[in-house]
Coordinates of C-alpha atoms in Angstrom, one line a residue:
X235 CA 98.1 -22.1 -146.9
X236 CA 99.3 -23.0 -150.5
X237 CA 102.8 -23.5 -149.3
X238 CA 101.9 -26.0 -146.5
X239 CA 99.2 -28.2 -148.1
X240 CA 100.7 -30.7 -150.7
X241 CA 99.3 -33.3 -152.9
X242 CA 101.1 -36.0 -155.0
X243 CA 100.5 -37.6 -158.4
X244 CA 102.0 -41.1 -159.1
X245 CA 102.6 -42.7 -162.6
X246 CA 103.7 -46.4 -162.6
X247 CA 104.6 -46.8 -166.4
X248 CA 107.8 -48.0 -167.8
X249 CA 108.8 -50.1 -164.8
X250 CA 109.5 -46.9 -162.8
X251 CA 107.3 -45.1 -160.1
X252 CA 107.3 -41.4 -160.9
X253 CA 106.0 -39.1 -158.2
X254 CA 105.4 -35.4 -158.4
X255 CA 104.6 -33.3 -155.4
X256 CA 102.7 -29.9 -155.7
X257 CA 101.6 -27.3 -153.3
X258 CA 98.1 -26.2 -153.3
X259 CA 98.9 -23.4 -155.8
X260 CA 99.7 -26.1 -158.3
X261 CA 103.5 -25.6 -158.3
X262 CA 105.6 -28.8 -158.7
X263 CA 107.9 -28.6 -155.6
X264 CA 109.6 -32.1 -155.7
X265 CA 109.7 -35.2 -157.8
X266 CA 111.2 -38.6 -157.3
X267 CA 111.5 -41.9 -159.2
X268 CA 112.0 -45.6 -158.1
X269 CA 112.5 -48.7 -160.0
X270 CA 109.6 -51.1 -159.5
X271 CA 111.3 -54.1 -157.7
X272 CA 109.2 -57.3 -157.6
X273 CA 110.9 -58.2 -154.2
X274 CA 108.7 -55.5 -152.6
X275 CA 105.0 -54.8 -152.6
X276 CA 103.8 -52.2 -154.9
X277 CA 102.2 -50.3 -151.9
X278 CA 105.5 -50.1 -150.1
X279 CA 107.4 -48.9 -153.2
X280 CA 104.8 -46.1 -153.8
X281 CA 105.1 -45.1 -150.1
X282 CA 108.9 -44.9 -150.5
X283 CA 108.7 -42.9 -153.7
X284 CA 106.4 -40.5 -152.1
X285 CA 108.7 -40.2 -149.1
X286 CA 111.7 -39.6 -151.3
X287 CA 109.8 -36.6 -152.9
X288 CA 108.8 -35.1 -149.5
X289 CA 112.4 -35.4 -148.3
X290 CA 113.5 -33.2 -151.2
X291 CA 111.6 -30.2 -149.8
X292 CA 113.8 -27.8 -147.8
X293 CA 111.3 -27.8 -145.0
X294 CA 108.7 -30.2 -143.5
X295 CA 105.3 -30.6 -145.1
X296 CA 102.5 -30.1 -142.6
X297 CA 100.1 -32.3 -144.5
X298 CA 100.2 -34.5 -147.5
X299 CA 96.6 -34.0 -148.4
X300 CA 95.7 -36.3 -151.2
X301 CA 97.7 -38.9 -153.5
X302 CA 96.2 -39.8 -157.0
X303 CA 97.7 -43.0 -158.6
X304 CA 97.5 -43.5 -162.3
X305 CA 96.0 -46.9 -163.1
X306 CA 97.5 -48.7 -166.2
X307 CA 94.2 -49.8 -167.6
X308 CA 90.4 -50.2 -166.9
X309 CA 89.9 -49.9 -163.2
X310 CA 87.0 -50.6 -160.8
X311 CA 86.6 -47.2 -159.2
X312 CA 85.3 -48.7 -155.9
X313 CA 87.9 -51.3 -155.2
X314 CA 90.8 -50.0 -157.4
X315 CA 91.2 -53.4 -158.9
X316 CA 92.2 -53.6 -162.6
X317 CA 89.7 -55.5 -164.5
X318 CA 90.8 -58.8 -166.2
X319 CA 93.1 -58.1 -169.1
X320 CA 94.9 -55.2 -167.6
X321 CA 97.3 -57.1 -165.4
X322 CA 100.2 -55.0 -163.8
X323 CA 102.9 -56.5 -161.7
X324 CA 102.1 -56.1 -158.0
X325 CA 98.6 -54.5 -158.6
X326 CA 96.2 -56.6 -156.6
X327 CA 93.2 -56.6 -154.3
X328 CA 95.6 -55.6 -151.6
X329 CA 97.0 -52.5 -153.1
X330 CA 94.4 -50.1 -151.9
X331 CA 94.4 -51.1 -148.2
X332 CA 98.1 -51.3 -148.4
X333 CA 98.5 -47.7 -149.6
X334 CA 96.0 -46.4 -147.0
X335 CA 98.0 -48.1 -144.3
X336 CA 101.3 -46.9 -145.8
X337 CA 100.4 -43.3 -146.4
X338 CA 97.6 -42.5 -144.1
X339 CA 96.1 -39.9 -146.5
X340 CA 93.2 -40.0 -148.9
X341 CA 94.1 -42.1 -152.0
X342 CA 92.4 -41.9 -155.4
X343 CA 92.9 -43.8 -158.7
X344 CA 92.3 -42.8 -162.2
X345 CA 92.8 -44.4 -165.6
X346 CA 96.1 -43.2 -167.2
X347 CA 94.3 -42.1 -170.3
X348 CA 91.8 -40.0 -168.3
X349 CA 94.6 -38.4 -166.5
X350 CA 96.3 -37.4 -169.8
X351 CA 93.0 -35.9 -170.8
X352 CA 92.8 -33.8 -167.7
X353 CA 96.3 -32.6 -168.3
X354 CA 95.4 -31.6 -171.9
X355 CA 92.3 -30.0 -170.9
X356 CA 94.0 -27.7 -168.4
X357 CA 97.6 -27.2 -169.6
X358 CA 97.9 -28.8 -173.2
X359 CA 96.4 -28.8 -176.6
X360 CA 92.9 -28.8 -175.2
X361 CA 93.2 -25.5 -173.2
X362 CA 90.3 -23.3 -173.9
X363 CA 88.2 -26.1 -175.5
X364 CA 85.0 -27.5 -173.9
X365 CA 84.8 -30.6 -175.9
X366 CA 87.8 -32.8 -176.8
X367 CA 89.0 -36.4 -176.7
X368 CA 92.4 -37.6 -176.0
X369 CA 93.5 -40.7 -177.9
X370 CA 96.0 -42.7 -175.8
X371 CA 98.4 -44.8 -177.9
X372 CA 100.9 -46.7 -175.9
X373 CA 101.4 -50.1 -174.4
X374 CA 97.7 -50.0 -173.8
X375 CA 95.1 -48.1 -176.0
X376 CA 92.2 -46.0 -174.7
X377 CA 90.8 -42.4 -174.7
X378 CA 89.6 -39.9 -172.5
X379 CA 86.3 -38.1 -173.4
X380 CA 85.8 -34.6 -172.1
X381 CA 82.5 -33.0 -172.9
X382 CA 81.3 -29.5 -171.8
X383 CA 84.4 -29.2 -169.8
X384 CA 83.9 -32.5 -167.8
X385 CA 85.7 -35.7 -167.9
X386 CA 83.1 -38.5 -168.7
X387 CA 83.8 -41.8 -166.8
X388 CA 80.6 -43.6 -168.0
X389 CA 78.4 -45.8 -165.9
X390 CA 81.1 -48.3 -165.0
X391 CA 84.2 -46.1 -165.5
X392 CA 84.8 -47.5 -169.0
X393 CA 84.0 -44.4 -171.2
X394 CA 86.8 -44.2 -173.7
X395 CA 87.8 -47.8 -173.8
X396 CA 88.3 -47.6 -177.6
X397 CA 90.8 -50.4 -177.5
X398 CA 87.8 -52.7 -177.5
X399 CA 86.5 -51.5 -180.9
X400 CA 86.0 -54.3 -183.3
X401 CA 87.5 -52.9 -186.5
X402 CA 88.4 -54.2 -190.0
X403 CA 91.8 -56.0 -190.0
X404 CA 91.5 -56.7 -186.1
X405 CA 90.9 -59.8 -184.2
X406 CA 87.7 -59.4 -182.3
X407 CA 88.1 -58.4 -178.7
X408 CA 87.5 -61.1 -176.1
X409 CA 85.5 -60.4 -172.8
X410 CA 87.9 -59.8 -170.0
X411 CA 91.0 -59.4 -172.1
X412 CA 92.8 -56.2 -173.2
X413 CA 93.5 -57.6 -176.7
X414 CA 91.9 -57.8 -180.1
X415 CA 90.0 -54.9 -181.5
X416 CA 91.7 -51.5 -182.2
X417 CA 94.3 -52.4 -179.4
X418 CA 95.6 -55.2 -181.6
X419 CA 96.2 -52.6 -184.4
X420 CA 97.8 -49.6 -182.7
X421 CA 99.3 -50.9 -179.3
X422 CA 103.1 -50.6 -178.9
X423 CA 103.5 -54.2 -179.8
X424 CA 101.3 -54.0 -182.8
X425 CA 103.1 -50.7 -184.0
X426 CA 106.5 -52.5 -183.8
X427 CA 105.2 -55.5 -185.8
X428 CA 103.9 -53.1 -188.5
X429 CA 107.3 -51.3 -188.6
X430 CA 109.0 -54.6 -189.2
X431 CA 106.5 -55.5 -191.9
X432 CA 107.4 -52.2 -193.7
X433 CA 111.2 -52.8 -193.4
X434 CA 111.7 -50.2 -190.7
X435 CA 114.4 -50.9 -188.1
X436 CA 112.7 -51.5 -184.7
X437 CA 113.6 -50.6 -181.2
X438 CA 111.7 -48.7 -178.4
X439 CA 108.4 -47.8 -180.0
X440 CA 108.6 -44.0 -179.5
X441 CA 112.1 -43.9 -181.1
X442 CA 110.8 -46.0 -184.1
X443 CA 107.8 -43.7 -184.6
X444 CA 109.8 -40.6 -184.3
X445 CA 112.5 -41.7 -186.5
X446 CA 110.0 -42.8 -189.3
X447 CA 108.2 -39.5 -189.1
X448 CA 111.4 -37.5 -189.5
X449 CA 112.8 -39.8 -192.4
X450 CA 111.8 -39.4 -196.1
X451 CA 112.7 -42.9 -197.4
X452 CA 109.9 -45.1 -198.9
X453 CA 109.8 -47.7 -196.1
X454 CA 109.4 -45.0 -193.4
X455 CA 106.8 -43.1 -195.4
X456 CA 104.8 -46.3 -196.0
X457 CA 104.9 -47.3 -192.4
X458 CA 103.7 -43.9 -191.1
X459 CA 100.9 -44.0 -193.7
X460 CA 99.8 -47.5 -192.7
X461 CA 99.9 -46.6 -189.0
X462 CA 97.9 -43.3 -189.5
X463 CA 95.2 -45.3 -191.5
X464 CA 94.8 -47.7 -188.6
X465 CA 94.7 -44.9 -186.0
X466 CA 92.1 -43.0 -188.1
X467 CA 89.8 -46.1 -187.8
X468 CA 89.7 -45.6 -184.0
X469 CA 89.3 -41.9 -184.2
X470 CA 86.3 -42.3 -186.3
X471 CA 84.8 -44.3 -183.4
X472 CA 85.3 -41.3 -181.3
X473 CA 83.9 -38.9 -183.8
X474 CA 80.8 -40.9 -184.5
X475 CA 79.9 -41.3 -181.0
X476 CA 80.8 -38.1 -179.1
X477 CA 81.7 -35.6 -181.9
X478 CA 84.6 -34.1 -179.9
X479 CA 85.7 -31.5 -182.4
X480 CA 89.4 -32.1 -181.2
X481 CA 91.3 -35.3 -180.8
X482 CA 94.7 -34.9 -179.1
X483 CA 97.0 -37.8 -179.8
X484 CA 99.0 -38.8 -176.7
X485 CA 100.8 -41.8 -175.2
X486 CA 104.3 -42.7 -176.4
X487 CA 103.2 -43.3 -180.0
X488 CA 101.0 -40.2 -180.3
X489 CA 103.5 -37.9 -178.8
X490 CA 106.5 -39.4 -180.8
X491 CA 104.6 -39.1 -184.1
X492 CA 104.1 -35.4 -183.4
X493 CA 102.4 -33.2 -186.2
X494 CA 103.6 -35.6 -189.0
X495 CA 101.5 -38.5 -187.7
X496 CA 98.6 -36.3 -186.6
X497 CA 98.3 -34.7 -190.0
X498 CA 98.3 -38.1 -191.8
X499 CA 95.7 -39.4 -189.3
X500 CA 93.6 -36.3 -190.1
X501 CA 94.0 -36.9 -193.9
X502 CA 92.8 -40.6 -193.6
X503 CA 89.9 -39.5 -191.3
X504 CA 88.6 -36.9 -193.8
X505 CA 88.2 -39.7 -196.3
X506 CA 86.0 -41.7 -193.9
X507 CA 83.9 -38.9 -192.4
X508 CA 82.9 -35.3 -193.2
X509 CA 82.6 -34.1 -189.7
X510 CA 85.1 -31.4 -188.9
X511 CA 87.7 -32.7 -186.4
X512 CA 91.0 -31.3 -185.5
X513 CA 93.8 -33.9 -185.0
X514 CA 96.7 -32.7 -183.0
X515 CA 99.6 -34.1 -181.0
X516 CA 100.0 -33.5 -177.3
X517 CA 101.8 -30.2 -176.6
X518 CA 102.6 -31.1 -173.0
X519 CA 106.4 -30.9 -172.3
X520 CA 106.3 -33.2 -169.4
X521 CA 104.8 -36.5 -168.4
X522 CA 101.1 -36.0 -169.1
X523 CA 100.0 -38.9 -166.7
X524 CA 101.7 -37.5 -163.7
X525 CA 100.6 -34.0 -164.6
X526 CA 97.0 -35.2 -164.7
X527 CA 97.4 -37.1 -161.5
X528 CA 98.6 -33.9 -159.7
X529 CA 95.8 -31.9 -161.1
X530 CA 93.1 -34.5 -160.0
X531 CA 94.6 -34.4 -156.5
X532 CA 94.6 -30.7 -156.5
X533 CA 90.8 -30.6 -157.4
X534 CA 90.1 -33.0 -154.3
X535 CA 92.4 -31.0 -151.9
X536 CA 91.0 -27.5 -153.1
X537 CA 87.4 -28.7 -152.7
X538 CA 88.1 -29.9 -149.2
X539 CA 90.2 -26.9 -148.1
X540 CA 88.4 -24.0 -149.8
X541 CA 85.0 -25.5 -150.9
X542 CA 83.4 -26.2 -154.2
X543 CA 83.6 -22.7 -155.5
X544 CA 87.5 -22.9 -155.5
X545 CA 87.2 -26.2 -157.4
X546 CA 84.8 -24.8 -159.9
X547 CA 87.1 -21.7 -160.4
X548 CA 90.1 -24.0 -161.1
X549 CA 88.2 -25.9 -163.8
X550 CA 85.9 -23.3 -165.3
X551 CA 87.3 -19.7 -164.3
X552 CA 86.0 -16.9 -162.3
X553 CA 82.5 -17.0 -163.7
X554 CA 81.9 -20.4 -162.2
X555 CA 83.4 -19.2 -159.0
X556 CA 81.0 -16.3 -158.8
X557 CA 78.1 -18.5 -159.6
X558 CA 79.1 -20.8 -156.8
X559 CA 79.4 -18.0 -154.3
X560 CA 76.0 -16.6 -155.2
X561 CA 74.4 -20.0 -154.8
X562 CA 76.0 -20.3 -151.4
X563 CA 74.8 -16.9 -150.4
X564 CA 71.2 -17.8 -151.5
X565 CA 71.2 -20.9 -149.3
X566 CA 72.4 -18.8 -146.4
X567 CA 69.7 -16.3 -147.0
X568 CA 67.1 -18.9 -147.2

C-alpha cells in the first residue's frame, strides 16, 4: 500500500515552485522545481510541477492522494485566500478552484511557518519535545506554536503571527498590512538595512547573515549583536504568552545564523526574562517548508487510508495507537 499511495508537498518561495512527492511510508520518491512564470496561472504551474515529479517515478502512481501547498503568509483556511498585506503573485480567489480542477485530488493549504514547525517537531530540533515554538525569520516574519504535541492555529488561523507585535523601535503595525511591528525589525528587508547601517557588505540575506556570524571583525560582530537584540524582543512575546520552553530559529535568517545567532538571541533574552527557554537553530538539512507540507499531507492520507489510530501513532507513537485501538474496540462492543 505504501508504495502506491502518494502525497505531495509544495513550496512557492524564492520565485520557484518546489514539489516533493512521498509514498505513504514517508519516503521522498521524487522532486521537481519550476520557475514561477507570470504568463501562466499559479494553479497551472503547480499542476505542471506536480506532474514533473510524478513523471520521475519509474512506474505509474495509482493515486495521488493529497497535495498540501505552503501559503506565504496569513491565510483564510476556508477559502485559501491570503489576507490583505500578504500579497503573492498569482495567488487570488481563483487559486483553490483552479487547483481542484487541475489536480482532481484533495488540496490543503497551510502557513509556511506552521509547516516549518511541523517539520521541526517530527524531524528537527523539536523532536521529542511536546512544547515548542518555531520563529520564522525570512521575507515574512511569523511563528508556529506547538503545545502538548499539537500545532495551534488559533480561532482564525492567526496563532503565531508575531510579525504584528508592536515593539520598541518599530513602526506600529497597520490593520490589513504585513508591515510595521516586529516584521519591520527582522524581515529580510529590515535585516539587510541593519547590515548596511553597520557597514556590513550586503547581498542575499542568508549569505549576509551567515558571513557576519562567521566573521570576527567589529562591524560584523556589532551587526549580529544588534540583530540578536531585535529577535529577542519577538522571542520574549512568545515566551510571555505560551512559555514554549524551546524556540527554534528557522527561515533563511534563522537557519543562516546557526548557533552563533541563536546563542546571541538567548543571551539577550536572558536579560529580559528569567523563564528558562532554549534557543536553537533549525537542524533540518532540507527545505523545512516542503518537508512540513509532505508531513501534513501524510497525516491526511494516513487518516483516510488507515484510520485515526494510524495518524495518532505517526504523531505520538505506539501508546496513542493502542489507545485509539482500545477506544475503537470499546465502541464496537457497545
